[in-house]
Coordinates of C-alpha atoms (C1' of nucleotides) in Angstrom, one line a residue:
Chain A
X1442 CA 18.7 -3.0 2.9
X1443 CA 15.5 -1.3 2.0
X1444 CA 12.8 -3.2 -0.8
X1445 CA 12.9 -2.8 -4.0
X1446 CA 11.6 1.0 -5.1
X1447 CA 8.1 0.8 -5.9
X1448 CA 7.6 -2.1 -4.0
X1449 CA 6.1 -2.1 0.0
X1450 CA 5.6 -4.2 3.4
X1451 CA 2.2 -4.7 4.3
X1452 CA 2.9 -5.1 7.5
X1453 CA 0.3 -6.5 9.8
X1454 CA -1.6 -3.2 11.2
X1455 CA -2.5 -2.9 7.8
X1456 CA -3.1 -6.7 6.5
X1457 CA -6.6 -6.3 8.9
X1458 CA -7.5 -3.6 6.1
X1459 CA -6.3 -6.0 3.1
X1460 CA -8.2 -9.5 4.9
X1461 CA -11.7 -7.3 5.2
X1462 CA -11.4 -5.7 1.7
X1463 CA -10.6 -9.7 0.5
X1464 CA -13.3 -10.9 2.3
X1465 CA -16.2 -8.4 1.0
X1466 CA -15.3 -9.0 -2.3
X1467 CA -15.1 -12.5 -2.1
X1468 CA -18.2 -13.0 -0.8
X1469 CA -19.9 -10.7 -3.5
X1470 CA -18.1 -13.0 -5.9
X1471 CA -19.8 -16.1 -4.1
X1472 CA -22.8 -14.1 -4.9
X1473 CA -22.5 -13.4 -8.4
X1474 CA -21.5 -17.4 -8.6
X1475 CA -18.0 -16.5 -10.3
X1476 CA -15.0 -19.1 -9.3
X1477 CA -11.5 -18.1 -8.6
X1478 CA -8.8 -18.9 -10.8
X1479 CA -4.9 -18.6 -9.8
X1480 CA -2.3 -18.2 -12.6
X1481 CA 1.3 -18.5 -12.6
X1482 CA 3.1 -14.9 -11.5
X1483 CA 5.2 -15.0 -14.7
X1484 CA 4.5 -16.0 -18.1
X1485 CA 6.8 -16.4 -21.4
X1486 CA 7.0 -12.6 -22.5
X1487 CA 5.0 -13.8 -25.5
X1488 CA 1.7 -13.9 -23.8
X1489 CA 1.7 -10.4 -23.4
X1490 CA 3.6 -9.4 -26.3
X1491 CA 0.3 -11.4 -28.4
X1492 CA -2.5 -10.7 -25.4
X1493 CA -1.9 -7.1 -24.5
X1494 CA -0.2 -5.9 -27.7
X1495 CA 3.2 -5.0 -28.9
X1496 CA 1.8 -1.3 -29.1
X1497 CA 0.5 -0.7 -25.6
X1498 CA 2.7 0.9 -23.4
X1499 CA 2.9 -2.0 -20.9
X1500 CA 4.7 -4.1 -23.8
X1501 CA 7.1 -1.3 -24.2
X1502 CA 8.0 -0.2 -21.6
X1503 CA 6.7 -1.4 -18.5
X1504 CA 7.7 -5.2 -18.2
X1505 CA 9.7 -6.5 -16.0
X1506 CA 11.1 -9.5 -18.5
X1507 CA 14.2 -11.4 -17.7
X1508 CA 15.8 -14.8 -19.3
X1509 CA 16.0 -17.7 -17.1
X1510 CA 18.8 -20.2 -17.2
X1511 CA 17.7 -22.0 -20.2
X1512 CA 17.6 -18.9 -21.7
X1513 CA 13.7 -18.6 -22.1
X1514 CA 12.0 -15.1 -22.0
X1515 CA 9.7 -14.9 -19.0
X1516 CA 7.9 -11.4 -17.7
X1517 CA 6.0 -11.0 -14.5
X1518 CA 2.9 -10.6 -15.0
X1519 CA 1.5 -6.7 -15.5
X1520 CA -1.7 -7.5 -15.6
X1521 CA -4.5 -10.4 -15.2
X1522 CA -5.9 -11.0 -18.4
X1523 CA -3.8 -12.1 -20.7
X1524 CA -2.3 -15.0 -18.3
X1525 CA -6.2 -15.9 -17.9
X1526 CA -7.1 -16.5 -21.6
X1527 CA -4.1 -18.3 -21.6
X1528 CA -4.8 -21.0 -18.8
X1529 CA -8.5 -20.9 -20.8
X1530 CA -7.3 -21.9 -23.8
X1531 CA -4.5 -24.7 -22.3
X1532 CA -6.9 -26.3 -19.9
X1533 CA -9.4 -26.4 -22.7
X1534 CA -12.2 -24.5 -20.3
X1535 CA -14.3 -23.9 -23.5
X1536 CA -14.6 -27.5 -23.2
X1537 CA -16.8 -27.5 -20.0
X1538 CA -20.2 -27.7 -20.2
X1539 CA -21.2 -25.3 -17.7
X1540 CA -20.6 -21.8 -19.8
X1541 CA -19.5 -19.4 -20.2
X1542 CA -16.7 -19.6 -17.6
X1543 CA -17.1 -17.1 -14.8
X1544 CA -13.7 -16.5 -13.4
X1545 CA -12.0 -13.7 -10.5
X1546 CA -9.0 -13.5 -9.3
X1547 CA -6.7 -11.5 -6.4
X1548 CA -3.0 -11.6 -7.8
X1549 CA 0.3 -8.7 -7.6
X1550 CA 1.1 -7.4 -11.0
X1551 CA 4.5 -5.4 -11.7
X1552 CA 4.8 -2.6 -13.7
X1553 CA 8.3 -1.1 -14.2
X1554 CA 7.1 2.8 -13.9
X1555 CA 8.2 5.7 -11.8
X1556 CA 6.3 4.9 -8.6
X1557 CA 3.7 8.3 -7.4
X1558 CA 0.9 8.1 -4.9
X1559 CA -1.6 5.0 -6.1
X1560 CA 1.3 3.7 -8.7
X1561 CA 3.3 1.2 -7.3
X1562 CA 6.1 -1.2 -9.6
X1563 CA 4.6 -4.4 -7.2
X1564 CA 0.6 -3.5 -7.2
X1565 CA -2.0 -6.0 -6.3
X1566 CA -5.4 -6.5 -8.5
X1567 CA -8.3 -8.2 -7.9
X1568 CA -10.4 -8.8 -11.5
X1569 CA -13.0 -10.9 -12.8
X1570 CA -13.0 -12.8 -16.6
X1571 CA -16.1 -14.0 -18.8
X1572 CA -15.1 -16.7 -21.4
X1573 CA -17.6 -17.9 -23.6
X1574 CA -20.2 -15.3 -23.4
X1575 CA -21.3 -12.7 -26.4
X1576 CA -24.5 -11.5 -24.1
X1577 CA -24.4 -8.2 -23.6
X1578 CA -26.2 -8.9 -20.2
X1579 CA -22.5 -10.1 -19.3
X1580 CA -21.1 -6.9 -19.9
X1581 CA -23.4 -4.9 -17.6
X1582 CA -23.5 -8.1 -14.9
X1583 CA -19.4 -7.2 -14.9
X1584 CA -19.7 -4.0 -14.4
X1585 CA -22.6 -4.3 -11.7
X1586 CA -20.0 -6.8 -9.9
X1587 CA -17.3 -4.1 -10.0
X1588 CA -19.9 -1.3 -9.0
X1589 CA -20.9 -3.5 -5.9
X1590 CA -18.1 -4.2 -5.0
X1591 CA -17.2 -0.2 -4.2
X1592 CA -20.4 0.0 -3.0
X1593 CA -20.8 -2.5 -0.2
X1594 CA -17.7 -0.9 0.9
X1595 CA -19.1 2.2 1.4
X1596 CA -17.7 4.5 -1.4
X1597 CA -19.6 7.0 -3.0
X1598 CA -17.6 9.6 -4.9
X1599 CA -17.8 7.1 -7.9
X1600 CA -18.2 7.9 -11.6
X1601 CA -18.7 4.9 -14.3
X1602 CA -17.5 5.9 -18.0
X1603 CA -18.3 3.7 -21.1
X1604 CA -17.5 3.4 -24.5
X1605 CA -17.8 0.9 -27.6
X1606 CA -15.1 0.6 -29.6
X1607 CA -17.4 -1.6 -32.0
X1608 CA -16.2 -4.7 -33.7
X1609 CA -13.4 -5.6 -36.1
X1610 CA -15.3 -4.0 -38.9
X1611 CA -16.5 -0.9 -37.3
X1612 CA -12.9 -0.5 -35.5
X1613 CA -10.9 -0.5 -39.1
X1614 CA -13.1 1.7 -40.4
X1615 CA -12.5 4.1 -37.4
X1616 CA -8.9 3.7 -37.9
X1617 CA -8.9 4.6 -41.3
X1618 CA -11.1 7.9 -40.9
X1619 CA -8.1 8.8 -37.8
X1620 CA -5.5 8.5 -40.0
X1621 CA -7.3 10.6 -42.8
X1622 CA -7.9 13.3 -40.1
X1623 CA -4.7 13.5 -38.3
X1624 CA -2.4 12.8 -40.8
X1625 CA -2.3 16.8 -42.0
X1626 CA -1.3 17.6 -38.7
X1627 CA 1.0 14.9 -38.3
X1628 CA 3.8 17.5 -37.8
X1629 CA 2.1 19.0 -34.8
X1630 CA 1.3 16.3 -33.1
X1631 CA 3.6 15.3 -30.1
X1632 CA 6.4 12.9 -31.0
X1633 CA 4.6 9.8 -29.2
X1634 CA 1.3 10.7 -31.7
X1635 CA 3.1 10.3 -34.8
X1636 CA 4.3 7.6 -34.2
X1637 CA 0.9 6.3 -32.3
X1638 CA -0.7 7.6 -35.6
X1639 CA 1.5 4.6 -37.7
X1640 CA 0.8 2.1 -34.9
X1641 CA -2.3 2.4 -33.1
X1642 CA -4.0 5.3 -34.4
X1643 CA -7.2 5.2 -31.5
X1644 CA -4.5 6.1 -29.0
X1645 CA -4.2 9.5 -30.0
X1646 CA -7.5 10.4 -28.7
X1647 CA -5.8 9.4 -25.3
X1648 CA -2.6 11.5 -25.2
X1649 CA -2.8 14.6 -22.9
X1650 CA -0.5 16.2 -24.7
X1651 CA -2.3 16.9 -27.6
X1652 CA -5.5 17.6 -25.9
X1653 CA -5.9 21.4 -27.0
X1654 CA -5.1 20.7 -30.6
X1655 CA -7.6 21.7 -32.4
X1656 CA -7.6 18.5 -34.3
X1657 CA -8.6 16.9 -31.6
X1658 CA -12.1 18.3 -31.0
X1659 CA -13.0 17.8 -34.5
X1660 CA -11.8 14.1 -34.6
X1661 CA -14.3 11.2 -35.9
X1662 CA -15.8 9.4 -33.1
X1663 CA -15.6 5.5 -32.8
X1664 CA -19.8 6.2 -32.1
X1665 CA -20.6 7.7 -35.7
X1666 CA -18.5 4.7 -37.4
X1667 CA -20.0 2.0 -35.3
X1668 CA -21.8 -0.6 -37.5
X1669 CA -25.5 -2.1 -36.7
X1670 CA -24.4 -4.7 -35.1
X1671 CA -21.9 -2.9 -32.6
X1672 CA -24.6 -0.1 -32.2
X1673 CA -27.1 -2.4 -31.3
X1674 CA -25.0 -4.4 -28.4
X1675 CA -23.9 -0.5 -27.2
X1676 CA -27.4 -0.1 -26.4
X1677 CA -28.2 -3.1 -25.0
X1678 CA -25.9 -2.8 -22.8
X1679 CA -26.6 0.4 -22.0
X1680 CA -30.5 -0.3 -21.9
X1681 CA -29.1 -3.4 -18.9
X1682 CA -26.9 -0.9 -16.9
X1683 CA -30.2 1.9 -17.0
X1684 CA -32.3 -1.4 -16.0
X1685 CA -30.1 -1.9 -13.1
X1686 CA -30.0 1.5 -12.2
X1687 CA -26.5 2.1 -12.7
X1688 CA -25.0 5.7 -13.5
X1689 CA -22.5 5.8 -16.4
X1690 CA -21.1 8.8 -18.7
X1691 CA -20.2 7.7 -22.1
X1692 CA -17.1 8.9 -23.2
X1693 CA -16.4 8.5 -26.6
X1694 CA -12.7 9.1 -26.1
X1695 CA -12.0 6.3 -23.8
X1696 CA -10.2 3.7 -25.5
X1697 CA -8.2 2.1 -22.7
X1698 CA -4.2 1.5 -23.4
X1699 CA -5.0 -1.9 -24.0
X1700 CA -4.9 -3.2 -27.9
X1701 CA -7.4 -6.5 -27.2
X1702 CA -10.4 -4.2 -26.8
X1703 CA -13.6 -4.3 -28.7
X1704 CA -17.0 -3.7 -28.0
X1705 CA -17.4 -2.5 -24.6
X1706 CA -14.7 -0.5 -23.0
X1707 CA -15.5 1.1 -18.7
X1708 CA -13.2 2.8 -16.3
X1709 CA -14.5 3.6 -13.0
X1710 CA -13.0 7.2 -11.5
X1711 CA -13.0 8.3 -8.2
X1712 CA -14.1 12.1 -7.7
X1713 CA -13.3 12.0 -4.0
X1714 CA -10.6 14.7 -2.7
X1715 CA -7.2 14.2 -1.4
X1716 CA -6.8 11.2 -4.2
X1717 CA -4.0 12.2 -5.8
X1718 CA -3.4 12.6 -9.5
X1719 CA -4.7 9.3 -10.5
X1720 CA -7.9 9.0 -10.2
X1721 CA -8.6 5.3 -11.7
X1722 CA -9.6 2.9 -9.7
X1723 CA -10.7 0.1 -11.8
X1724 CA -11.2 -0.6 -16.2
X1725 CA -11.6 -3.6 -18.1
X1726 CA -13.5 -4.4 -21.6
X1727 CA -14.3 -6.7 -23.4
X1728 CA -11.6 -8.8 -25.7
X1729 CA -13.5 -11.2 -28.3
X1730 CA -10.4 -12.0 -30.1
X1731 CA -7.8 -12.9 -27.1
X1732 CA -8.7 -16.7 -27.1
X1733 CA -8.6 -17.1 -30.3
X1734 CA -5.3 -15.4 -30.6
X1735 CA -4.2 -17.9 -28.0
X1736 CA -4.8 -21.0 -30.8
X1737 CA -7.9 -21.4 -28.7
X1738 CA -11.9 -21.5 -30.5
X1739 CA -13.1 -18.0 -31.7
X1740 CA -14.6 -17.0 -27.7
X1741 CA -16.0 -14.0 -26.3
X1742 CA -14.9 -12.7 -23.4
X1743 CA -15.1 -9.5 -21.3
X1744 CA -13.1 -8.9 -18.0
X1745 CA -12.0 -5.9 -15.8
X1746 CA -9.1 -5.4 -13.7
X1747 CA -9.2 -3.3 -9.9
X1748 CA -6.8 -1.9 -7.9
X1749 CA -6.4 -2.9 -4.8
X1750 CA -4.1 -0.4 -3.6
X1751 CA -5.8 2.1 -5.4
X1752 CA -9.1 1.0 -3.5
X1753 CA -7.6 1.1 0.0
X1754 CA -7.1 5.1 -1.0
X1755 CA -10.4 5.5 -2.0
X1756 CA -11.9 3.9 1.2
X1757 CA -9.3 6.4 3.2
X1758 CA -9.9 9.2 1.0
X1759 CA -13.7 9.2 2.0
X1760 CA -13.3 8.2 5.3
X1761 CA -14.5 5.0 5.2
X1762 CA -13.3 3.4 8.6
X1763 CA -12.6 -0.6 8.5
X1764 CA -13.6 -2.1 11.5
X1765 CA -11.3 -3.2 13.8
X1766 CA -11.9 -5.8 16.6
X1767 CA -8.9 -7.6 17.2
X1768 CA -8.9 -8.6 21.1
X1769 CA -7.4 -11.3 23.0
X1770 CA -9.1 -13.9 25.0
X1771 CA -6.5 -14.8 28.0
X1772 CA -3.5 -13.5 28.6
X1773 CA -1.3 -15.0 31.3
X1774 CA 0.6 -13.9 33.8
X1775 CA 3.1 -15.4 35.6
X1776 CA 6.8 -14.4 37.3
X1777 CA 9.4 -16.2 38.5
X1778 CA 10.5 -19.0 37.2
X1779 CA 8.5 -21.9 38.2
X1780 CA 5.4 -20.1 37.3
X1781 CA 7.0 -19.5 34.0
X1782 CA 7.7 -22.7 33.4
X1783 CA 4.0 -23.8 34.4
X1784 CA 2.7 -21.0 32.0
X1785 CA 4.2 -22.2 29.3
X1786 CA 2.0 -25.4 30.1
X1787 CA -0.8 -24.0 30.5
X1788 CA -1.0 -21.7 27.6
X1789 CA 0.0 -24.8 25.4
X1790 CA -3.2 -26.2 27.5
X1791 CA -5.6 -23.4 27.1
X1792 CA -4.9 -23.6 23.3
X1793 CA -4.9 -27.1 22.6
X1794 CA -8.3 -26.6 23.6
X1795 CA -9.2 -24.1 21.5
X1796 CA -8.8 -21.1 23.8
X1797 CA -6.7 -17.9 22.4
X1798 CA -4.1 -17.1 24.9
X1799 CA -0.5 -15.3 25.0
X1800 CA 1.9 -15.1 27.8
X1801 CA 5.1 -12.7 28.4
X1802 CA 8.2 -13.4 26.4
X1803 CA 10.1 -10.5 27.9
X1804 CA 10.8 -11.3 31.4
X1805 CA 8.8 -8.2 32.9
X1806 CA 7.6 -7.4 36.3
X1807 CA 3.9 -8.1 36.9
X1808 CA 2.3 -5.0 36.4
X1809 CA 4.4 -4.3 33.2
X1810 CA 2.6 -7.7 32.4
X1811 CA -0.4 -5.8 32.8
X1812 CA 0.4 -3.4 31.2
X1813 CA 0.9 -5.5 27.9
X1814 CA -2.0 -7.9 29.0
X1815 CA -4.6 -4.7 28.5
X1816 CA -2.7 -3.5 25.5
X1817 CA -3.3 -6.5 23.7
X1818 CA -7.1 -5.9 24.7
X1819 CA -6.8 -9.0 26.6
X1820 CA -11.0 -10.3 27.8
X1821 CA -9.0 -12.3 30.8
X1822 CA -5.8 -12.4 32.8
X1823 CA -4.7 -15.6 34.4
X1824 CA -2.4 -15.1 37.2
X1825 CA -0.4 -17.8 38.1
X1826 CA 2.0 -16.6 40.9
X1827 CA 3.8 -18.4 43.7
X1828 CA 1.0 -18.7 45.4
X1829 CA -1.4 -20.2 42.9
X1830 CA 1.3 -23.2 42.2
X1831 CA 1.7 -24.3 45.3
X1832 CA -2.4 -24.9 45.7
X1833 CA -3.0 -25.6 42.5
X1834 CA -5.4 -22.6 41.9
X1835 CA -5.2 -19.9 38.9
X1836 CA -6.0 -16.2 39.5
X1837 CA -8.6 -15.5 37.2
X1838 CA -9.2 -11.4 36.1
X1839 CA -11.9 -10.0 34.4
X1840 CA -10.1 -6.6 32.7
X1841 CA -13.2 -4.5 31.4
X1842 CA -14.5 -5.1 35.5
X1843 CA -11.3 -5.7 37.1
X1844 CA -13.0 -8.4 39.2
X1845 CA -11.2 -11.7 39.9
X1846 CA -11.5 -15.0 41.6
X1847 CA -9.4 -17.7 42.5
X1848 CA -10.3 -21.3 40.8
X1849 CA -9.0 -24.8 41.1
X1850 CA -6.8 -25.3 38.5
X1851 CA -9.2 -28.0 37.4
X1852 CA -12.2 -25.8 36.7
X1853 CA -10.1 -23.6 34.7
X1854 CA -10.9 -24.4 31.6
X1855 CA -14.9 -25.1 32.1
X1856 CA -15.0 -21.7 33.6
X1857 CA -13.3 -19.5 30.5
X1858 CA -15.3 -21.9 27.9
X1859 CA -18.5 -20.6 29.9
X1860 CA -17.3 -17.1 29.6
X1861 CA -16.0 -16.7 26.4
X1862 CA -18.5 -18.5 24.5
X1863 CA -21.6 -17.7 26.7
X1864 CA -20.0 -13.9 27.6
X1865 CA -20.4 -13.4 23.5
Chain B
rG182 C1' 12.7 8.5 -19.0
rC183 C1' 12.0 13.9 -17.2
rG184 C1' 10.8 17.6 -13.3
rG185 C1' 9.7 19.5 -8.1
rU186 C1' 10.6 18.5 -3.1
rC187 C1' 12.4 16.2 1.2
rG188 C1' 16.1 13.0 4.2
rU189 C1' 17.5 14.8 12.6
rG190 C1' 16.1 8.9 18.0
rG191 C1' 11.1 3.3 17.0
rC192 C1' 7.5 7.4 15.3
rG193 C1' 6.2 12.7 14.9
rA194 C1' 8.9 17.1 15.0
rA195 C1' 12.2 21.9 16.6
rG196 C1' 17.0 23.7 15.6
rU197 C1' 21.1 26.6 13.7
rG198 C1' 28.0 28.0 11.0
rG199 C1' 30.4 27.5 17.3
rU200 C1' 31.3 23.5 21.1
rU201 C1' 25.6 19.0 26.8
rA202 C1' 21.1 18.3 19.6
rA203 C1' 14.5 21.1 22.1
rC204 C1' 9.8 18.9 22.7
rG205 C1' 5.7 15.3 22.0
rC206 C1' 4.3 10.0 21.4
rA207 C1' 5.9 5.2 22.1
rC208 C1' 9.0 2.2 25.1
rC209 C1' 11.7 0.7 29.8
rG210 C1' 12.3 1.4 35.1
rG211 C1' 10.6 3.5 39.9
rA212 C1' 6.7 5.7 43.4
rU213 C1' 3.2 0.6 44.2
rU214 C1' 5.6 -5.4 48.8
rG215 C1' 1.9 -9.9 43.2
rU216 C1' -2.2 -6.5 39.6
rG217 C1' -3.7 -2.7 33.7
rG218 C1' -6.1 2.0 31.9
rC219 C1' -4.9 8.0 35.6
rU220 C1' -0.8 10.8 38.1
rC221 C1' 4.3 11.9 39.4
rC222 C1' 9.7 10.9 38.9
rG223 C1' 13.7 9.0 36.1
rG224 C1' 15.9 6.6 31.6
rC225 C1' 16.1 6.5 26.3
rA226 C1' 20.4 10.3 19.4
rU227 C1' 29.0 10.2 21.3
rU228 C1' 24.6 12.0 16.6
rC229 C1' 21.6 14.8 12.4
rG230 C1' 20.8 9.6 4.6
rU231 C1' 26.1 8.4 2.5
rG232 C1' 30.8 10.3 0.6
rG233 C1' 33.7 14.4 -0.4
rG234 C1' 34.7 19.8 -0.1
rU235 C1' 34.7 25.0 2.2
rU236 C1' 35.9 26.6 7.4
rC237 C1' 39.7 27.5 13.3
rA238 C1' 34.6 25.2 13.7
rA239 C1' 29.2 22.1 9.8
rC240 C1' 23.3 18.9 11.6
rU241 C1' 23.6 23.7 9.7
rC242 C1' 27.2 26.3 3.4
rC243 C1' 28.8 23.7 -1.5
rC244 C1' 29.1 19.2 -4.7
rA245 C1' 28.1 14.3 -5.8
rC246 C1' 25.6 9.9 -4.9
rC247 C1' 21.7 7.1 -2.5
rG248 C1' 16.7 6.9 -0.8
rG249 C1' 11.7 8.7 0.1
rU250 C1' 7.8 11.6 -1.8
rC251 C1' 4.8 14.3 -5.3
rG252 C1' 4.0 15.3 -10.4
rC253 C1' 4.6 14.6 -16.1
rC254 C1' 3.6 10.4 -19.8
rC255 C1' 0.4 6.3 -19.2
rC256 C1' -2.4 3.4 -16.3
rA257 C1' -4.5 -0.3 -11.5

RNA sequence: GCGGUCGUGGCGAAGUGGUUAACGCACCGGAUUGUGGCUCCGGCAUUCGUGGGUUCAACUCCCACCGGUCGCCCCA
């Protein structure tokens, strides 16, 4: 029996990586004052048929949807934002008076796709949601959040790309202009364009495929069809993220696989080496119309989604060593079976009163007991032999000295609180 | 969905059509009678992803399937 393909253990040596990754970015979210939020794992299929869009290839073809017993549609979730705006506009969170809503969340999304290094069909995402908020100081406080977060961490090797894809206004006019351009070359356009070119015509500029055509390099940029208003809230934002000192490339070709887009759209790359072929580590945008579409009031909103899997690589791929302290405070020792029996009450002792302690489950010799005792980086051994049960005494070992002393049972415990909290 | 590549003990990794399947790490035991990290000695795969086929003989050749892995598309 193996798991499901695309799906792993995260097996304990590697949770310590996971908890201190969690923790750094929690606290930054403490920081940045953003709450968490926890959403079911599935939703009906029509949340992300209406949030993400029937075009993107997530709806298509990437969903894990199945019918439960009453026949409902249901689909784990593939991604975070969707299920968000959803619990928004259900818990009526527009209706709070502290706004807008400032929101994160750590949660697995699946994705049926052919799993490759940094793709997995179970993948786990951390990502942060503003409801409620059309101040482009938002956009670049998101993207500051997502930027610190790989930053505290240590990576370097980063590279920040934005676009606009402008409002409602600006983005049909852009639409119409794409179609104009491409639809003479319709025929030599890969089969996926022409029928993007009917559907979603801004995904053309993403296809790799069609990269070289020369109709490419000559198509109409979402910047030149831009209205005031959308021009003027790309360079505010931009004017915020220079402010800050953040780095950024715009590229006018970014236009994320996502349909709720408008506005700002940011992916943040990883140049390091050894990464693989994907080199995304984290995008997000923002998604005015999403609530709304949700039956909820017209609210702004702008979000991004990381990898967490993804970010793990990075940290490995630059060398990036997570700390790793885990010791032991007492380990005891004991063979034979009275002592055994008189260990087991004594480590039930020891941690009733707040001591960390293990003992031997496997019936080994004393020195194999050792053995395991220093392995499990162990600060204390306590021997309790033959000898120390019939006087009522415990052999206490020091292992980084190898010193040790016999003690009265009685002063056990005083003694290893006075070491392990004063010894700190 | 398509393509490349790989599949030998807990892990890493030799091997080659011929009959006891190297080695390293880990683990267990002993030298050490109640004491770890070093050293020495010993133990640890009736078996080479699964199922067929070729052959006197297959872990080695062929086929199929399964699984891992990397890449394409697209993304986290």
């Amino acid at each position: 029996m193996n798991a499901p393909r695309g799906t792993v253990d995260i097996l304990p040596k590697d949770v310590k990586a996971w908890q201190y990754v969690e923790d750094q970015i929690k606290e930054i979210c403490n920081r940045y004052h953003y709450s968490e939020i926890r959403t079911p794992v599935f939703e009906h299929t029509e949340v992300y048929q209406r949030g993400v869009g029937d075009t993107t290839d997530i709806v298509q073809k990437e969903m894990y949807t199945f019918e439960d017993r009453g026949g409902r549609s249901l689909t784990l979730r593939p991604e975070g934002t969707a299920g968000v705006a959803r619990a928004y506009v259900q818990n009526k969170l527009y209706g709070e008076a502290s706004q807008p809503v400032k929101l994160y969340y750590f949660a697995e999304m699946f994705r049926y796709e052919r799993p490759q290094k940094g793709r997995m069909r179970q993948l786990n995402q951390f990502g942060v949601e503003v409801l409620g908020s059309a101040d482009p100081a938002v956009d670049a406080e998101v993207i500051d959040l997502a930027m610190t977060v790989y930053r505290s961490l240590g990576l370097t090797s980063l590279k920040l790309i934005i676009n606009s894809l402008g409002d409602k206004e600006s983005r049909a006019d852009h639409r119409q202009a794409l179609i104009d351009h491409f639809t003479p070359h319709k025929e030599e356009l890969c089969a996926d364009c022409q029928v993007r070119l009917e559907q979603n015509p801004l995904r053309v500029l993403d296809c790799k495929k069609d990269r070289e055509h020369p109709a490419m390099s000559s198509s109409p940029s979402i910047l030149d069809y831009l209205n005031d208003e959308s021009k003027i809230y790309f360079e505010d934002v931009k004017a915020y993220l220079d402010s800050m000192g953040i780095e950024y490339v715009v590229d006018p070709t970014l236009v994320r696989g996502l349909d709720y887009y408008n506005h700002t759209a940011f992916e943040i790359m990883s140049d390091a080496e050894g990464f693989g072929a994907i080199t995304t580590l984290a995008g997000g945008g923002r998604y005015n119309g999403m609530v709304e579409e949700f039956g909820g009031p017209s609210t702004p909103a702008i979000g991004f989604g990381m990898g967490l899997e993804r970010l793990l690589m990075a940290l490995d791929a630059e060398g990036i060593e997570i700390p790793d302290d885990d010791e032991l405070d007492c380990y005891v020792v004991a063979v034979g079976k009275e002592p055994e029996q008189a260990a087991v009450r004594l480590v039930h002792e020891l941690r009733t009163n707040g001591i960390q302690v293990d003992k031997d489950y496997q019936q080994r010799k004393m020195k194999a007991q050792l053995k395991a005792a220093d392995r499990y980086r162990a600060k204390y051994v306590l021997i309790l032999g033959e000898d120390e049960l019939s006087q009522g005494t415990v052999t206490v070992k020091e292992m980084a000295t190898g010193e040790q002393k016999v003690l009265p049972k009685e002063e056990l415990l005083e003694t290893l609180h006075g070491k392990l909290t004063g010894g700190k």
